mmCIF file of C-alpha atoms in Angstrom:
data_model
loop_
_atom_site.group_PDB
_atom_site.id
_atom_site.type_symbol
_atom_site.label_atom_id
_atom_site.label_comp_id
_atom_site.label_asym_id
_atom_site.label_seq_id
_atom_site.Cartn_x
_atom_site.Cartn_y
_atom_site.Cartn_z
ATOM 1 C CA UNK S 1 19.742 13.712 -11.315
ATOM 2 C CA UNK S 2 19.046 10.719 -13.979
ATOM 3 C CA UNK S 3 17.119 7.881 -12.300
ATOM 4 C CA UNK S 4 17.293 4.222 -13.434
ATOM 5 C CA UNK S 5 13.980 2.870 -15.055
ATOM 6 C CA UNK S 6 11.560 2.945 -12.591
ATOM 7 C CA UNK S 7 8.737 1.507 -15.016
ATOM 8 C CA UNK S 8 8.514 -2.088 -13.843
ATOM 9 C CA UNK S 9 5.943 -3.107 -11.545
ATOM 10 C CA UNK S 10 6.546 -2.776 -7.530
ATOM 11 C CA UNK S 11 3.353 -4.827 -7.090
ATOM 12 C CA UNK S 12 2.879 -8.206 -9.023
ATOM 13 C CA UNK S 13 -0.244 -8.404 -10.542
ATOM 14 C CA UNK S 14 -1.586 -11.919 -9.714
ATOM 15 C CA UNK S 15 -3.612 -12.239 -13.585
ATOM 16 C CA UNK S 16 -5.809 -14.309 -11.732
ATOM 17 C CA UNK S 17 -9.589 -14.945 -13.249
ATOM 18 C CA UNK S 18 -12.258 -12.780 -10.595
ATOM 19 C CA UNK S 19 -14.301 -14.718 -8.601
ATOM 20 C CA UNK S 20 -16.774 -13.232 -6.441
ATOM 21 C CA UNK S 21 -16.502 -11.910 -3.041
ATOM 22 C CA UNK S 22 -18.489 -12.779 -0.054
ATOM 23 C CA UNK S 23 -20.849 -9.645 0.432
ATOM 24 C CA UNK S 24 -21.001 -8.943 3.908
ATOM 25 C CA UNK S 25 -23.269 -6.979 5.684
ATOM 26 C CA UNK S 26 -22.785 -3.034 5.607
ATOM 27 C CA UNK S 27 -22.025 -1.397 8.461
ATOM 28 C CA UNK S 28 -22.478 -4.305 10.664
ATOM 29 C CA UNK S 29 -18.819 -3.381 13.018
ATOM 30 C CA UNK S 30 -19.268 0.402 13.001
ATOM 31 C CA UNK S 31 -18.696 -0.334 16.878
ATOM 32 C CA UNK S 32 -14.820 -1.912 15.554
ATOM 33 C CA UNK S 33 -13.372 0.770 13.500
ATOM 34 C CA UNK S 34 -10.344 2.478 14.272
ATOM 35 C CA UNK S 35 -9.518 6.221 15.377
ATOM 36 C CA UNK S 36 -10.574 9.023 12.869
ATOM 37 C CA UNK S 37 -9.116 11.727 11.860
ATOM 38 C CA UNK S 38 -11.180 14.717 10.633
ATOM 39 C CA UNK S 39 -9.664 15.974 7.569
ATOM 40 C CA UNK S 40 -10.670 19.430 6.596
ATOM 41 C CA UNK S 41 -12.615 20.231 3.149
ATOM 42 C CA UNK S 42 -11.197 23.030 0.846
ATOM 43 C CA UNK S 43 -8.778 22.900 -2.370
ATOM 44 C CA UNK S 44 -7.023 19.722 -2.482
ATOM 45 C CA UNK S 45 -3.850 19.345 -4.872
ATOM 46 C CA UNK S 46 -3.390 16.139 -6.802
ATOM 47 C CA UNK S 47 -0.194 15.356 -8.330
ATOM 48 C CA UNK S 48 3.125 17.344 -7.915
ATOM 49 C CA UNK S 49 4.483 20.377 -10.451
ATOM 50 C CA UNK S 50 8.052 18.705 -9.811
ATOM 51 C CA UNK S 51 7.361 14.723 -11.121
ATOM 52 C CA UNK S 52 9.850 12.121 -10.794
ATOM 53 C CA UNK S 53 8.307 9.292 -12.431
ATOM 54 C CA UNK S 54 6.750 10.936 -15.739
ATOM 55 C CA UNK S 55 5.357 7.594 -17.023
ATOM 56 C CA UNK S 56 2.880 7.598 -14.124
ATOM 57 C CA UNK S 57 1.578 10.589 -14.411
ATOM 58 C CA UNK S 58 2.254 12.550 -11.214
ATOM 59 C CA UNK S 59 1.224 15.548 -12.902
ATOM 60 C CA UNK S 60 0.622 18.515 -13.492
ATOM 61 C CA UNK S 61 -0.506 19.384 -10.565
ATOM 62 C CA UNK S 62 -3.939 20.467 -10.326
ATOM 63 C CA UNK S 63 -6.713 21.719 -7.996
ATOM 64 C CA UNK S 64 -10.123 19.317 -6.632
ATOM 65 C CA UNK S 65 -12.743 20.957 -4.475
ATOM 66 C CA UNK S 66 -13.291 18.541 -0.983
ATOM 67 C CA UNK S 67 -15.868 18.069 1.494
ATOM 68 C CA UNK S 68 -14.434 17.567 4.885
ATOM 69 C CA UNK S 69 -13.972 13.753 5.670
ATOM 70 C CA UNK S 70 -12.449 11.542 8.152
ATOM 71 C CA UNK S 71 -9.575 9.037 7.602
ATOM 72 C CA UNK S 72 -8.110 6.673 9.754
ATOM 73 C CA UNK S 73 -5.193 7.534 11.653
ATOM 74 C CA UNK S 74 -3.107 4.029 10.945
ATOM 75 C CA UNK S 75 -3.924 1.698 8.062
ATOM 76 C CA UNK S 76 -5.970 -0.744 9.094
ATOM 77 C CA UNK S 77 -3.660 -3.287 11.599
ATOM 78 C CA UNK S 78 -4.429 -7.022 11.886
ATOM 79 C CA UNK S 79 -6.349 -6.879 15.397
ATOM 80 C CA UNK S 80 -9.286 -4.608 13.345
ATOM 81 C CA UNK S 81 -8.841 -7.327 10.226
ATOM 82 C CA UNK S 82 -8.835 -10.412 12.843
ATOM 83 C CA UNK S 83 -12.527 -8.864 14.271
ATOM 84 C CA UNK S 84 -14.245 -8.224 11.108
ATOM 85 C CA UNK S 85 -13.128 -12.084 9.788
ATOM 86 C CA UNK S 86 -13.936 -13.799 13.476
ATOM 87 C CA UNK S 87 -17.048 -11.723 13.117
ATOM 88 C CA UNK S 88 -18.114 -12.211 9.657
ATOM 89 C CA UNK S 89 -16.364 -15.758 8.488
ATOM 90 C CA UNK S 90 -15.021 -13.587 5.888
ATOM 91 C CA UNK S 91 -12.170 -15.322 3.297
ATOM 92 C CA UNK S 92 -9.670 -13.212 1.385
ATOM 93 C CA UNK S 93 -8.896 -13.855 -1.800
ATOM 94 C CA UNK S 94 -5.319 -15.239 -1.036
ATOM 95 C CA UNK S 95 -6.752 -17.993 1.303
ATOM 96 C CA UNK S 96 -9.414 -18.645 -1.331
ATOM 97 C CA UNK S 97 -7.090 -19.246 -3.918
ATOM 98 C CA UNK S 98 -4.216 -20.655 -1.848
ATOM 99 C CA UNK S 99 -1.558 -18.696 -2.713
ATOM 100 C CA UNK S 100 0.489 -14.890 -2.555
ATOM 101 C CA UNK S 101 3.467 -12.899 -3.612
ATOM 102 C CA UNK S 102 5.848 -12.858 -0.870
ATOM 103 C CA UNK S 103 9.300 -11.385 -0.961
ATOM 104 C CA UNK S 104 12.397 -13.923 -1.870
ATOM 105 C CA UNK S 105 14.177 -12.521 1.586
ATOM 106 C CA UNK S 106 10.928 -13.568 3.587
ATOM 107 C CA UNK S 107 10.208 -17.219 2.008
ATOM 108 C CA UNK S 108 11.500 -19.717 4.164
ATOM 109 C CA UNK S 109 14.292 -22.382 3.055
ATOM 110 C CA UNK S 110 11.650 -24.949 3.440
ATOM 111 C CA UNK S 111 9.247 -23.985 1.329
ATOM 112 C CA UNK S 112 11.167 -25.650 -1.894
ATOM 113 C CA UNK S 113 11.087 -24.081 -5.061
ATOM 114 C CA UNK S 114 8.817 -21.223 -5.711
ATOM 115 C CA UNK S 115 7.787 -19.346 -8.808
ATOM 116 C CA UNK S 116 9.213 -15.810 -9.664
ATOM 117 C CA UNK S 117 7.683 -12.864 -11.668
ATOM 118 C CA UNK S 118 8.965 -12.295 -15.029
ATOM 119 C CA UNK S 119 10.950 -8.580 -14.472
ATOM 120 C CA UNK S 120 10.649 -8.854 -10.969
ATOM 121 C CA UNK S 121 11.843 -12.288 -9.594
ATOM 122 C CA UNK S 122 12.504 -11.360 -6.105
ATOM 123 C CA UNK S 123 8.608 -11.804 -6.229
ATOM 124 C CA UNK S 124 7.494 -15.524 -5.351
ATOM 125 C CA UNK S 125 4.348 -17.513 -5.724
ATOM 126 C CA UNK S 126 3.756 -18.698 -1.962
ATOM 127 C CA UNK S 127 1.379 -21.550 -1.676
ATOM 128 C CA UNK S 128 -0.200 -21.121 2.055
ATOM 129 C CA UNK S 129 0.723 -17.479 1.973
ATOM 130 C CA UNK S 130 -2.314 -15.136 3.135
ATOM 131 C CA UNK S 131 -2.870 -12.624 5.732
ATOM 132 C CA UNK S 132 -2.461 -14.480 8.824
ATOM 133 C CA UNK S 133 0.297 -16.464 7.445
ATOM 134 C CA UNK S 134 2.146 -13.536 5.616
ATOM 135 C CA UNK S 135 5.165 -15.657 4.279
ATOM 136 C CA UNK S 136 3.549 -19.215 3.660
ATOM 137 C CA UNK S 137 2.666 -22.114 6.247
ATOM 138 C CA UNK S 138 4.220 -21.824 9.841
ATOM 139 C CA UNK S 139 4.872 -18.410 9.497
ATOM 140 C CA UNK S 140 2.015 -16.477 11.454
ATOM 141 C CA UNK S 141 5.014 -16.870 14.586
ATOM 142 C CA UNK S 142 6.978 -14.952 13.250
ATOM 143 C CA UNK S 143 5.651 -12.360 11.034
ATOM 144 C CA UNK S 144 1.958 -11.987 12.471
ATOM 145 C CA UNK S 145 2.238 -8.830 14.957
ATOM 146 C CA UNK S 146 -1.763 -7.429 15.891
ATOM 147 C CA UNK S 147 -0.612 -3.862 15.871
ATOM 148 C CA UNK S 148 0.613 -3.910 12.090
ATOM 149 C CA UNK S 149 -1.016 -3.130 8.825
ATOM 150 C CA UNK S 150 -2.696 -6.651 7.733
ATOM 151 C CA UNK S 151 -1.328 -7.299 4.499
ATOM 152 C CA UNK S 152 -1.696 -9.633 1.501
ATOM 153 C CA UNK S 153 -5.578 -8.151 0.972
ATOM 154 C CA UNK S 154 -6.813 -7.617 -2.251
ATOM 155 C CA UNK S 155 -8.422 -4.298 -2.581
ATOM 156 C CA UNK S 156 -11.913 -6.745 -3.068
ATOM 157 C CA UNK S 157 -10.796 -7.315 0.775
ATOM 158 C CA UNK S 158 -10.346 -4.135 1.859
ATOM 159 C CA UNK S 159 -13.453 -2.867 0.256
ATOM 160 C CA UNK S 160 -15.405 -5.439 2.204
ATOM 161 C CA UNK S 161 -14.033 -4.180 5.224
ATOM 162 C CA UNK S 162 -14.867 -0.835 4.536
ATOM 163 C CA UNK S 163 -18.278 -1.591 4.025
ATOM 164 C CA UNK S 164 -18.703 -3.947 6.791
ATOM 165 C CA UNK S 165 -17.716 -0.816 9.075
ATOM 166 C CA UNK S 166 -19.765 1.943 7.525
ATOM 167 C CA UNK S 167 -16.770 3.058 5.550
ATOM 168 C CA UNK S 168 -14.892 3.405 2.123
ATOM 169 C CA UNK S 169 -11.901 3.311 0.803
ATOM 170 C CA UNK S 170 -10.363 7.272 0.081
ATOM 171 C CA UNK S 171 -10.395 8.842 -3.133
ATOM 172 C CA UNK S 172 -7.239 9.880 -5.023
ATOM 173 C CA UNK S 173 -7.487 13.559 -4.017
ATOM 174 C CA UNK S 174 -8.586 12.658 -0.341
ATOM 175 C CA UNK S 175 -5.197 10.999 0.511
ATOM 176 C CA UNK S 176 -2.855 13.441 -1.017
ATOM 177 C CA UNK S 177 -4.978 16.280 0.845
ATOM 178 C CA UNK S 178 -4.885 14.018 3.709
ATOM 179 C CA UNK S 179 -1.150 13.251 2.964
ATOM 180 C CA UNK S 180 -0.309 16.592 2.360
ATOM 181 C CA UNK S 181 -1.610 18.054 5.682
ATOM 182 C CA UNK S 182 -2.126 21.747 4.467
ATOM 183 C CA UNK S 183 1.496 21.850 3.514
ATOM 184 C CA UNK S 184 1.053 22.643 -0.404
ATOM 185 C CA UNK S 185 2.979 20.685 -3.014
ATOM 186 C CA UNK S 186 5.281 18.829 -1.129
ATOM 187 C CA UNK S 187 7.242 15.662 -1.791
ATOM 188 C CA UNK S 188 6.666 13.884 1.412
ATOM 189 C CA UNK S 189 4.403 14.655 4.254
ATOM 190 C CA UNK S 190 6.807 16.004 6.554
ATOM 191 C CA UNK S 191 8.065 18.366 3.848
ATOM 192 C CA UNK S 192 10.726 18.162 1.111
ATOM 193 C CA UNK S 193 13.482 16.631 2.654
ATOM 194 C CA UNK S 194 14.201 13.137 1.544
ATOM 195 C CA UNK S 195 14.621 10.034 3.266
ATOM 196 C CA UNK S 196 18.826 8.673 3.246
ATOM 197 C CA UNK S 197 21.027 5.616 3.812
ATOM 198 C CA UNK S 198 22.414 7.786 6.652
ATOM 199 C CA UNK S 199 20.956 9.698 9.279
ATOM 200 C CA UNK S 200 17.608 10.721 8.165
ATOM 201 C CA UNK S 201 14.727 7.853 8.638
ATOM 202 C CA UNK S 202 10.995 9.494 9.111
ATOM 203 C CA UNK S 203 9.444 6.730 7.107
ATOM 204 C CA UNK S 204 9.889 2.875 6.714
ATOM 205 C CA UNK S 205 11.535 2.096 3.230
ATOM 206 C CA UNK S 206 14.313 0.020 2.075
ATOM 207 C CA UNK S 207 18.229 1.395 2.776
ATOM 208 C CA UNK S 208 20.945 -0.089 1.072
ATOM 209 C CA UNK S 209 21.435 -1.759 -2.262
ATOM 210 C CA UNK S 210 17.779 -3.344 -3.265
ATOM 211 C CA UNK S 211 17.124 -6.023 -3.771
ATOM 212 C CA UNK S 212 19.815 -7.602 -2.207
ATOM 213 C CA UNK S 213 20.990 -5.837 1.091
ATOM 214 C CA UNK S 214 18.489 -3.922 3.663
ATOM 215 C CA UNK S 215 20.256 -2.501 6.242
ATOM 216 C CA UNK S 216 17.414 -2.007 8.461
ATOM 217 C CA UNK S 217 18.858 1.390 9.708
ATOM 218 C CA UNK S 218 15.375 2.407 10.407
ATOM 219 C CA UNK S 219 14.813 -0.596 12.555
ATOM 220 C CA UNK S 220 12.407 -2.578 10.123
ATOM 221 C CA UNK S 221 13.422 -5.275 7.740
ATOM 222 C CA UNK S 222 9.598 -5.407 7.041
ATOM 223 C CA UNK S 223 6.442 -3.543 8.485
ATOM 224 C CA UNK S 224 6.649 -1.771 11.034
ATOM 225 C CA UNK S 225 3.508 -0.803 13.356
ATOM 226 C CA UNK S 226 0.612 0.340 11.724
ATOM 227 C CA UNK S 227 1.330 3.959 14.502
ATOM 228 C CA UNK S 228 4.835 4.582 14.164
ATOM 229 C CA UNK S 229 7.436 7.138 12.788
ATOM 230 C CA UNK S 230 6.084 10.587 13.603
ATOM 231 C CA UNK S 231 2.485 11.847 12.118
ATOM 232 C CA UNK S 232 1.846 14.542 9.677
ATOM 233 C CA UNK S 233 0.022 17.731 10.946
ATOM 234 C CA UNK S 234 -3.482 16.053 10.376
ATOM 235 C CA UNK S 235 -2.201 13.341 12.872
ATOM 236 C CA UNK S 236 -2.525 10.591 10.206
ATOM 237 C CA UNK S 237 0.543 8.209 10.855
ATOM 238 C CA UNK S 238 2.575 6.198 7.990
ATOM 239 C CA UNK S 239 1.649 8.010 4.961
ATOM 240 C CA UNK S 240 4.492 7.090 2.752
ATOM 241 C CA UNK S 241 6.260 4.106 2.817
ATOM 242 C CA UNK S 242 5.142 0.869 5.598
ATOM 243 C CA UNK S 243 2.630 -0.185 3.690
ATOM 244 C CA UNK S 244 0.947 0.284 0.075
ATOM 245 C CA UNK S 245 -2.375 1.821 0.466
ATOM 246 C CA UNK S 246 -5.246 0.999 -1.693
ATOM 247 C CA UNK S 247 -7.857 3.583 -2.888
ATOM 248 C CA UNK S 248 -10.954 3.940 -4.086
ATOM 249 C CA UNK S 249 -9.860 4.928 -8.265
ATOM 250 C CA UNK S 250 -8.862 3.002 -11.495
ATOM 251 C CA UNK S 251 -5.228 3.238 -12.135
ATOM 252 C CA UNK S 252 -5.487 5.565 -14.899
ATOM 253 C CA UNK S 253 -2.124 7.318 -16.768
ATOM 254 C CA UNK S 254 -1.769 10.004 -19.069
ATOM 255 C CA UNK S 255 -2.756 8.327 -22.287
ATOM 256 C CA UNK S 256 -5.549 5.449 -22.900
ATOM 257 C CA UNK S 257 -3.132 4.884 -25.790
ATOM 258 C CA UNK S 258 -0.127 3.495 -24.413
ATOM 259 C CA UNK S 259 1.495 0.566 -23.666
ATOM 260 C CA UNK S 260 1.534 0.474 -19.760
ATOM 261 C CA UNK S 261 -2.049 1.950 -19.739
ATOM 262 C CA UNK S 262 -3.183 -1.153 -21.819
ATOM 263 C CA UNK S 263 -1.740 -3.506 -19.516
ATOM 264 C CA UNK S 264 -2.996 -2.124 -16.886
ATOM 265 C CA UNK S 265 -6.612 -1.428 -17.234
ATOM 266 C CA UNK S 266 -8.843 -2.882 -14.757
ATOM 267 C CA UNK S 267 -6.277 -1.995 -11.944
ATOM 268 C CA UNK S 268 -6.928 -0.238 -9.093
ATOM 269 C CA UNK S 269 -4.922 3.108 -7.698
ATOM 270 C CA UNK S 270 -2.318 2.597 -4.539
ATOM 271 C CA UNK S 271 -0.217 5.464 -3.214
ATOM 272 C CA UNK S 272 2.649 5.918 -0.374
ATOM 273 C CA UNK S 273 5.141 3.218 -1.178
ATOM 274 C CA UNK S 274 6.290 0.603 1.331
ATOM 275 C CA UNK S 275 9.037 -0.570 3.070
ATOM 276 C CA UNK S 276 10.174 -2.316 -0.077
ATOM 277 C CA UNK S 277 10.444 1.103 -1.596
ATOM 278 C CA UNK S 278 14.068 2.710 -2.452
ATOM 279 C CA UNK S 279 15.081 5.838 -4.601
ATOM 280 C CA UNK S 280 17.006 3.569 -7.019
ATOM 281 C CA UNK S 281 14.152 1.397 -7.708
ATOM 282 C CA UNK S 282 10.754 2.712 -6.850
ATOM 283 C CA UNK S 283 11.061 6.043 -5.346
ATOM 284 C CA UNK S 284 7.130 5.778 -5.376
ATOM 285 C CA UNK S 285 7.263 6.948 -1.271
ATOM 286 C CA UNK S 286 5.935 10.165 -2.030
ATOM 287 C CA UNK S 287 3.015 11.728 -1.702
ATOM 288 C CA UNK S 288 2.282 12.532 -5.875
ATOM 289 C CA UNK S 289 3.795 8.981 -6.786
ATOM 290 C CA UNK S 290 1.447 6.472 -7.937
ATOM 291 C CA UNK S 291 0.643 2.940 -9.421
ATOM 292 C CA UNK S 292 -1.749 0.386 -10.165
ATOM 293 C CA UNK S 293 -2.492 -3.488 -9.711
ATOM 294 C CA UNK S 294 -5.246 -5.968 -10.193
ATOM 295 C CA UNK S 295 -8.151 -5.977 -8.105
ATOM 296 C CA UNK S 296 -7.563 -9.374 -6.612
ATOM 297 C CA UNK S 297 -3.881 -8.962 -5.985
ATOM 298 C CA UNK S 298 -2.268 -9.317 -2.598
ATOM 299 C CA UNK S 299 1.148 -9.199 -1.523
ATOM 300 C CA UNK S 300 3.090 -8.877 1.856
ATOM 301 C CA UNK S 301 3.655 -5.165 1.135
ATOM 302 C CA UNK S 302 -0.193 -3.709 0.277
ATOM 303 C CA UNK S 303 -2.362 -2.939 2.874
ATOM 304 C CA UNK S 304 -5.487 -0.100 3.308
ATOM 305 C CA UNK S 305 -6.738 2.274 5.585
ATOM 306 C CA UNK S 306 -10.551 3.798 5.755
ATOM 307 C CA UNK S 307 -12.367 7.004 4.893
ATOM 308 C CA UNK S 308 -15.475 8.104 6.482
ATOM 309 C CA UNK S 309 -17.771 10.931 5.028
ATOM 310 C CA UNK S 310 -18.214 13.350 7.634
#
């Protein structure tokens, strides 16, 4: 099957100039963090002997030695954000510099005219947007739900998180292991079959005709809770689509040489997809896919969850 392009970023980059973060104090909430998982050590596969998306280098596939670990069941959900900012005074970088990506279908009619991203205009510069107030001013009522992934975080956000509860962010290899759930090299953590428009919904992505018409047939227009849809065989729940996940790695593709590698050094690794994610635009929701974005980029569709070494 031919796919359409599926170069062009699913993450605006926000190409704003780094300023630091508040360092906080590590592993001051170890009592806050969320369920574990222990993953077990062994051979880990990274990337997929059946890519997709060439350009990003999903493969080949190929073999990494782990130590057992833990990971968090859920990504990390607003309640667990909300208690490491009430308990540290911590800002993200969204509130610090006022403004976020948020999807056109989520900005309210009142907020006037907004910005778009060149290739990707359904994208908008939100003024007030951050991760209480996911979709600009007055919106917390409406979006905000405790039991979600918190969103619009940078990965300079969720890394102070981590830290402030003993923890890191997961390694490349550790999530697809994790992902992957002793099942070899398969497309999507509950095996090969795909997600449809139809009948079949085990993750939360986009059905319909993006960007333009979600049909919600899996019941979310947006994020659904951070512990929903059925869990892989390691109990981890959410893998692949919800939420972007950051990790711990430098976006790196095939060749330092190229254009898209050029563009995007500096950027940081995210894997699973999100509920923005469909097969005729960014069939990134499986476990091999992978992209990039800027270290102080947030958007309503990137979140995080935790590793612990065991």
């Amino acid at each position: 099957m031919t796919r359409p392009d599926q170069t062009s970023c699913c993450s605006p980059a926000s190409d704003r100039n780094a300023r630091p973060v508040t360092p906080v104090p590590f592993g001051a909430g170890k009592g806050m963090r969320p369920n574990a998982k222990r993953i077990p050590g062994g051979t880990a596969l990274v990337g997929t002997a059946h890519p997709i998306i060439h350009e990003d280098a999903e493969s080949p596939v190929r073999e990494q030695k782990l130590e057992p670990f833990f990971m968090g069941e859920t990504t990390v959900t607003n309640a667990e954000f909300a208690a490491f900012v009430d308990a540290t005074g911590y800002q993200t970088e969204a509130e610090r510099y006022g403004w976020s990506f948020v999807f056109w279908a989520q900005v309210r009619d009142d907020v006037g005219l907004t910005k778009g991203v060149a290739n990707v205009q359904w994208w908008r510069q939100v003024y007030g947007a951050n991760w209480r107030e996911l979709n600009g001013p007055e919106t917390a009522s409406s979006a905000y739900h405790p039991d979600h992934p918190v969103v619009q975080v940078s990965w300079n956000d969720a890394r102070a998180y981590a830290e402030w509860i003993g923890a890191r962010l997961p390694t490349e290899a550790e999530w697809e292991h994790a992902a992957r759930a002793g099942q070899g090299d398969v497309a999507f953590p509950w095996g090969d079959e795909p997600p449809d428009d139809v009948s079949h919904f085990p993750c939360n992505i986009w059905q319909g005709k993006f960007p333009n018409k979600n049909t919600c047939l899996d019941g979310y227009e947006t994020t659904a809770p951070a512990r929903s849809f059925k869990p892989n065989g390691f109990g981890l729940f959410n893998m692949v689509g919800n939420v972007w996940e950051w990790t711990a790695e430098p976006f790196h593709l095939s060749s330092n040489g190229n254009q898209r590698q050029s563009a995007a050094n500096g950027y940081k690794l995210i894997k699973g997809g999100s509920f923005l994610c469909h097969d005729s635009y960014c069939y990134r929701y499986r476990i091999a896919a992978r992209t990039g974005n800027s270290p102080d980029s947030a958007t309503t569709h990137m979140g995080f969850r935790v590793a612990w070494d065991a």
